[in-house]
mmCIF file of C-alpha atoms in Angstrom:
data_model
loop_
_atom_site.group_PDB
_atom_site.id
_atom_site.type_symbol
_atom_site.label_atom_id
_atom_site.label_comp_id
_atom_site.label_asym_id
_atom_site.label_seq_id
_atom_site.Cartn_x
_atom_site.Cartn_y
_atom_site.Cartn_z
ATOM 1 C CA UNK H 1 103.740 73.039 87.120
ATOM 2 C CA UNK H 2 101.436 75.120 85.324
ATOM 3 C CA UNK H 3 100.905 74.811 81.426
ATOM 4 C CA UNK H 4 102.709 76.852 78.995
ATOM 5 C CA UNK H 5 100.696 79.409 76.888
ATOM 6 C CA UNK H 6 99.661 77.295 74.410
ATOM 7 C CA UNK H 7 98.833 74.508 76.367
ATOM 8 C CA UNK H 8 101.784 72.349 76.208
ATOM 9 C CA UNK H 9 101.242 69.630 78.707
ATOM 10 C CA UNK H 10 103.404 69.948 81.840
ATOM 11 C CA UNK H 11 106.698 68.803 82.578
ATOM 12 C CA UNK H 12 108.086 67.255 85.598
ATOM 13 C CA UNK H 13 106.309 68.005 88.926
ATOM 14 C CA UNK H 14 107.715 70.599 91.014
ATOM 15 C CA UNK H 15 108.489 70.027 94.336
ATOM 16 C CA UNK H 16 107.962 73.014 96.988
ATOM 17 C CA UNK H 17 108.732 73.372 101.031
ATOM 18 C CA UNK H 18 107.345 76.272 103.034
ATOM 19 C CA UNK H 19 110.245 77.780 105.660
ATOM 20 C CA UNK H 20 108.190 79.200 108.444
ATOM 21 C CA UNK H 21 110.597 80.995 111.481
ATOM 22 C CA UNK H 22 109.879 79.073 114.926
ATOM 23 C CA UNK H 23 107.262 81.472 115.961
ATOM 24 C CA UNK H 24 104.653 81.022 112.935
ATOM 25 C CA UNK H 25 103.163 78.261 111.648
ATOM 26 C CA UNK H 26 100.306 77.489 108.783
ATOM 27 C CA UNK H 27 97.212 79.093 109.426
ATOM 28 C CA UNK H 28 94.963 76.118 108.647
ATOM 29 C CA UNK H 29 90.919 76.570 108.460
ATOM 30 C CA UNK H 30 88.340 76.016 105.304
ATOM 31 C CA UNK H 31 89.945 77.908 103.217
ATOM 32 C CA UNK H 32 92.509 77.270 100.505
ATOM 33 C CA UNK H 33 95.830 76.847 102.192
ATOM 34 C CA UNK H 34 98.134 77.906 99.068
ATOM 35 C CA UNK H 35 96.489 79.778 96.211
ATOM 36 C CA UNK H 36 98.912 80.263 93.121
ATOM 37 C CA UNK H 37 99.691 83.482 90.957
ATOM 38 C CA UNK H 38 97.973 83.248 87.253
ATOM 39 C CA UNK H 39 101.656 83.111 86.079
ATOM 40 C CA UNK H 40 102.429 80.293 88.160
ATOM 41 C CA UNK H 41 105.630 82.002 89.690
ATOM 42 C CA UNK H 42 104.573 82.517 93.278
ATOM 43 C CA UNK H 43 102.143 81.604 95.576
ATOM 44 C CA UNK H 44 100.376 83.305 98.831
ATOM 45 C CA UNK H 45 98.923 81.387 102.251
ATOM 46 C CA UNK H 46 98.211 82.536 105.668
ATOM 47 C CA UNK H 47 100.428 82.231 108.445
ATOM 48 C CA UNK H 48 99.657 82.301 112.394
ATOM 49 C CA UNK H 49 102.127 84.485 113.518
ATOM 50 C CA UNK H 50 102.198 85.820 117.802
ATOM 51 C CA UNK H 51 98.052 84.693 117.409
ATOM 52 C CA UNK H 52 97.196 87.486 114.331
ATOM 53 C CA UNK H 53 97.160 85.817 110.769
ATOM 54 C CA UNK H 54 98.404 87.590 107.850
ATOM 55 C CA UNK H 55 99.035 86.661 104.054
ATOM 56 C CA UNK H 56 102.504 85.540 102.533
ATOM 57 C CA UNK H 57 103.660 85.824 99.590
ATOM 58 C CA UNK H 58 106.282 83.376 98.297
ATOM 59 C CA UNK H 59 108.244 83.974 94.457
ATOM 60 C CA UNK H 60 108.950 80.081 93.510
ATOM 61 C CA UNK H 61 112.405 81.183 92.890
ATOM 62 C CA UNK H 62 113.559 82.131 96.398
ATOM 63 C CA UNK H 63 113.454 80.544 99.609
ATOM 64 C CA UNK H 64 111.505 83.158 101.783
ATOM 65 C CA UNK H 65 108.480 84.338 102.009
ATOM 66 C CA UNK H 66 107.495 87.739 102.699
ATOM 67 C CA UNK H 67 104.323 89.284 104.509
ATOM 68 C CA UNK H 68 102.063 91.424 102.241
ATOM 69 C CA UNK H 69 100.997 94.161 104.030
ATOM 70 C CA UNK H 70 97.562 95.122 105.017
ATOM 71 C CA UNK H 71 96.648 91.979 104.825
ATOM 72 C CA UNK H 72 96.138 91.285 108.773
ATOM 73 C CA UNK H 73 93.828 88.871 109.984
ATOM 74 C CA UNK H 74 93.746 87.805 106.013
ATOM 75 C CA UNK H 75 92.505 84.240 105.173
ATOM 76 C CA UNK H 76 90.853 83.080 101.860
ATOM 77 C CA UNK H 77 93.660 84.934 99.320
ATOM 78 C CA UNK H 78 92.624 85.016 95.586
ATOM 79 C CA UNK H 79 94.288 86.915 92.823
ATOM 80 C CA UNK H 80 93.551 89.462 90.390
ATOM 81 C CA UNK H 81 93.573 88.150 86.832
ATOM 82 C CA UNK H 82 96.750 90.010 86.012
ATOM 83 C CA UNK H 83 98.293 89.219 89.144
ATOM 84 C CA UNK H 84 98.556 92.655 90.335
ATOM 85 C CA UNK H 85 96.357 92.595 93.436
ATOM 86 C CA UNK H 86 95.280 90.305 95.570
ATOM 87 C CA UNK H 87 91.437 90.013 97.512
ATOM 88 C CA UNK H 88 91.101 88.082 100.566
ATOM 89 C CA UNK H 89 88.878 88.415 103.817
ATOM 90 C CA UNK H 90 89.501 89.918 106.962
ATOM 91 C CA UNK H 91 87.314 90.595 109.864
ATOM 92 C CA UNK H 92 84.101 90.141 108.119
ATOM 93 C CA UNK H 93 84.935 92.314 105.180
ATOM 94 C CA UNK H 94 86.065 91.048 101.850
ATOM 95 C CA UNK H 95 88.817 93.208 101.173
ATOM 96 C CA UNK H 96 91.469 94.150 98.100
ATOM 97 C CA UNK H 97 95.625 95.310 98.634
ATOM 98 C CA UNK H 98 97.966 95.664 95.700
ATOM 99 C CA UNK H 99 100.729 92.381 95.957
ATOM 100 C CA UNK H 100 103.640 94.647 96.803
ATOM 101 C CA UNK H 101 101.422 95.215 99.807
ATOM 102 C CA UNK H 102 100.192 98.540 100.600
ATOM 103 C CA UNK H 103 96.670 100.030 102.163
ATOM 104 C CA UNK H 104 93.961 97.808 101.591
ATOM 105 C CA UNK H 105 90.515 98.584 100.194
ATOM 106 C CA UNK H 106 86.856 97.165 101.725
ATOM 107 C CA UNK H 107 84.940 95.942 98.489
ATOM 108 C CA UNK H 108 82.435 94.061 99.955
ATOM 109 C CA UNK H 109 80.724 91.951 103.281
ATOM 110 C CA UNK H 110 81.729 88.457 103.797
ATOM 111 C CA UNK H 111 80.308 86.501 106.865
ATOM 112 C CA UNK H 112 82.260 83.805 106.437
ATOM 113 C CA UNK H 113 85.288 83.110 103.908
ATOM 114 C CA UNK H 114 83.478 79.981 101.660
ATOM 115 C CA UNK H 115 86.128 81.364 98.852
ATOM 116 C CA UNK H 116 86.027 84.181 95.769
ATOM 117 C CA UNK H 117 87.352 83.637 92.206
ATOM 118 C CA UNK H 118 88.248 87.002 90.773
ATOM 119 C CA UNK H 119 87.240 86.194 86.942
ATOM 120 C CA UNK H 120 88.984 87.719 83.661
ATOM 121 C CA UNK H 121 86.089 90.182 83.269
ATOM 122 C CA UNK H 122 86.974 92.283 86.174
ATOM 123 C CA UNK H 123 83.983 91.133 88.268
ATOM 124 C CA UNK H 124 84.688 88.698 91.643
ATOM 125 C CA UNK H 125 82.349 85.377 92.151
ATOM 126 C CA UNK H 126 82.382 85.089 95.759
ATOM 127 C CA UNK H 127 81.270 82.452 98.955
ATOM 128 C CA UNK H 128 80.123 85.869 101.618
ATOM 129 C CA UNK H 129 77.923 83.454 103.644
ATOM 130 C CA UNK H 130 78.919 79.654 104.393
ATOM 131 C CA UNK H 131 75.274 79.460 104.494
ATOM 132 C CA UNK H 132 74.119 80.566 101.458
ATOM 133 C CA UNK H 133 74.785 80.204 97.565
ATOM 134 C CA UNK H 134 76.925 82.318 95.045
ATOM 135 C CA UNK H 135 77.302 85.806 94.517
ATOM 136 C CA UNK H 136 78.723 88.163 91.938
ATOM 137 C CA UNK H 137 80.342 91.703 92.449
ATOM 138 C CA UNK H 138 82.712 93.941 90.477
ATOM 139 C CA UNK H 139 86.266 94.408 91.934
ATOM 140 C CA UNK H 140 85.004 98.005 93.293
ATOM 141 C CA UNK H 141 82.183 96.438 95.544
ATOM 142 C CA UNK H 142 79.435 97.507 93.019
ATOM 143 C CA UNK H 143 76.790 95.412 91.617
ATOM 144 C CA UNK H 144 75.757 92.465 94.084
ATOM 145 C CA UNK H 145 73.862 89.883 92.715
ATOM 146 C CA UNK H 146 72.871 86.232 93.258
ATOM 147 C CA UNK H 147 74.755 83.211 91.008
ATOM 148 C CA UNK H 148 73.109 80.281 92.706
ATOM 149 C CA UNK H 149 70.697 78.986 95.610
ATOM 150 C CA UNK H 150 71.713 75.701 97.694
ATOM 151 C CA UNK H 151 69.001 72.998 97.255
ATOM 152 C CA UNK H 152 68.178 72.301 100.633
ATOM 153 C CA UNK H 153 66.027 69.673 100.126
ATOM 154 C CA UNK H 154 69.038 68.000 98.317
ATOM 155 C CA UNK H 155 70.469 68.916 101.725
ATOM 156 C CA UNK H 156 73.175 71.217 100.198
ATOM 157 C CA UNK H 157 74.296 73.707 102.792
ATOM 158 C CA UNK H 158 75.789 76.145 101.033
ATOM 159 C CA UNK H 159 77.859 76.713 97.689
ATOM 160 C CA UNK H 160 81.538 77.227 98.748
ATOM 161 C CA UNK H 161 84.837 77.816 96.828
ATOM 162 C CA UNK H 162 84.561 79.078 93.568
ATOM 163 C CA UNK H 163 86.740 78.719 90.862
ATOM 164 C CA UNK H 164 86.724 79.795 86.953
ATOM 165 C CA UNK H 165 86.897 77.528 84.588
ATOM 166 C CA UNK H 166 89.365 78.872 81.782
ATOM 167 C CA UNK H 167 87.003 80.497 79.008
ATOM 168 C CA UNK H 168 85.117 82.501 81.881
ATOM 169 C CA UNK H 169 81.984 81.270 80.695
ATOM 170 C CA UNK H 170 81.924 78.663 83.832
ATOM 171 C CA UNK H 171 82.625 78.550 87.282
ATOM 172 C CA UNK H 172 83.270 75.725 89.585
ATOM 173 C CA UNK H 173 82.493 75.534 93.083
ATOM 174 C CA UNK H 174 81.547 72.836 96.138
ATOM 175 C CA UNK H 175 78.063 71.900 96.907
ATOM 176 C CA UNK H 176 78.365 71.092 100.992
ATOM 177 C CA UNK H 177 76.191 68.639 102.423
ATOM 178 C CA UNK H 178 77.154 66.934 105.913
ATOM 179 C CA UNK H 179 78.797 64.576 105.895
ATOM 180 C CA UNK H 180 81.366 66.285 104.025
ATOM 181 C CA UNK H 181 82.163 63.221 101.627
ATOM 182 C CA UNK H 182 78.548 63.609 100.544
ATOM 183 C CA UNK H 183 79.209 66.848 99.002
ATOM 184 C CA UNK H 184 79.227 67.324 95.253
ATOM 185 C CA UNK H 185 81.086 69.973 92.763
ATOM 186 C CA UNK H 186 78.547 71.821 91.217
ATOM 187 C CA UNK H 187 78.872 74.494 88.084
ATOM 188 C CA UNK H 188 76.939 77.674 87.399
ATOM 189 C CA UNK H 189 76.888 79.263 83.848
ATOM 190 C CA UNK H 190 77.805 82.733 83.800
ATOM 191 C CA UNK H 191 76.048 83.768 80.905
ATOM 192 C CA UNK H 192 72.908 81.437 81.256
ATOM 193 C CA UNK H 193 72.611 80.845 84.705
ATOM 194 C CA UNK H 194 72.466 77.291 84.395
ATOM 195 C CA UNK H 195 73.510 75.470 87.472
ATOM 196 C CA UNK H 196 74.847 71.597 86.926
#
C-alpha cells in the first residue's frame, strides 16, 4: 500500500492475485515482473501469450487485466511521472505508448532491458546495455549521456535497474557482479555525479 500524500505511514498490506486465461502465463526474465502506477491504483507486467509477450495493465479495483496496445514483444514497463504513458522495451528499441494503449513511439536503443526510471524532470535514466553503466535521455530520445561506469576491477558487470529516489536528486540502481549475491546497490547523484 503506497503512502498517502503527506506521508502517512501505510495501513494494512494489500493482498493482490493475477487471473491469467489458460493460454498465458507470466512472462518471467530480469526484468521487473510488476511495476506500479505513481498513484498506486494499478499496476502493468508482461504476459506470454501464443509465444509473443505484451504488457498488461491491471486497475487494483477490478479483477482483469487488459492488454495495452502497441506494446508487443514489451518487457521492462516503467511509467511516466504522471502516469499517463508508459516506456518499456521491445525488440531492441526502448520505446513509449500512451496507457490507454495506442501507437507507440521509438525514443531510444536498448540492447538489453537492465531497467529505466522515467524521473519527475521529464528526462528517463535508463539500463540500454546489460553490459555497461547508466545513461540519461529526455522522454523524446534527445540528449544521451553517460550517469555511471561499472568498476570492473571491483568486478561490477554492469549497472542495472534504476530507480529514483523521491526528491529526484538520487537514483538507485544494482551493481551486478557474478555471483549474483555478490552484487551491491549502488547510487549516482544527479546533480553531482557522485556515485556511492
Amino acid at each position: 500500500r503506497f503512502a498517502g500524500e503527506h506521508g502517512a505511514a501505510p495501513g494494512e498490506p494489500q493482498r493482490l492475485a493475477i487471473h491469467l486465461a489458460n493460454d498465458q502465463e507470466l512472462a518471467i526474465g530480469g526484468n521487473s515482473l510488476l511495476t506500479f502506477s505513481p498513484d498506486g491504483r494499478s499496476l502493468v507486467f508482461a504476459v506470454m501469450e501464443k509465444g509473443r509477450r505484451a504488457i498488461y495493465r491491471r486497475e487494483l479495483g477490478q479483477r482483469d487485466a487488459e492488454r495495452i496496445e502497441g506494446t508487443e514483444d514489451g518487457e521492462g514497463a516503467f511509467f511516466s511521472p504522471d502516469g499517463r504513458s508508459l516506456g518499456f522495451v521491445a525488440r531492441g528499441q526502448v520505446m513509449k505508448v500512451a496507457v490507454a494503449g495506442g501507437r507507440p513511439v521509438r525514443i531510444g536503443e536498448a540492447r538489453g532491458a537492465g531497467g529505466a526510471t522515467w524521473l519527475d524532470d521529464g528526462t528517463i535514466v535508463l539500463a540500454p546495455i546489460y553490459s555497461d553503466g547508466l545513461f540519461r535521455m529526455t522522454a523524446e530520445g534527445a540528449n544521451l549521456t553517460r550517469l555511471t561506469t561499472p568498476d570492473r576491477d571491483a568486478g561490477v558487470l554492469g549497472h542495472w535497474w534504476p530507480d529514483e529516489v523521491p526528491g529526484g536528486r538520487w537514483v538507485l540502481f544494482t551493481a551486478f557482479r557474478t555471483p549474483v549475491d555478490t552484487s551491491r546497490v549502488g547510487a549516482v547523484d544527479l546533480t553531482t555525479g557522485e556515485v556511492r
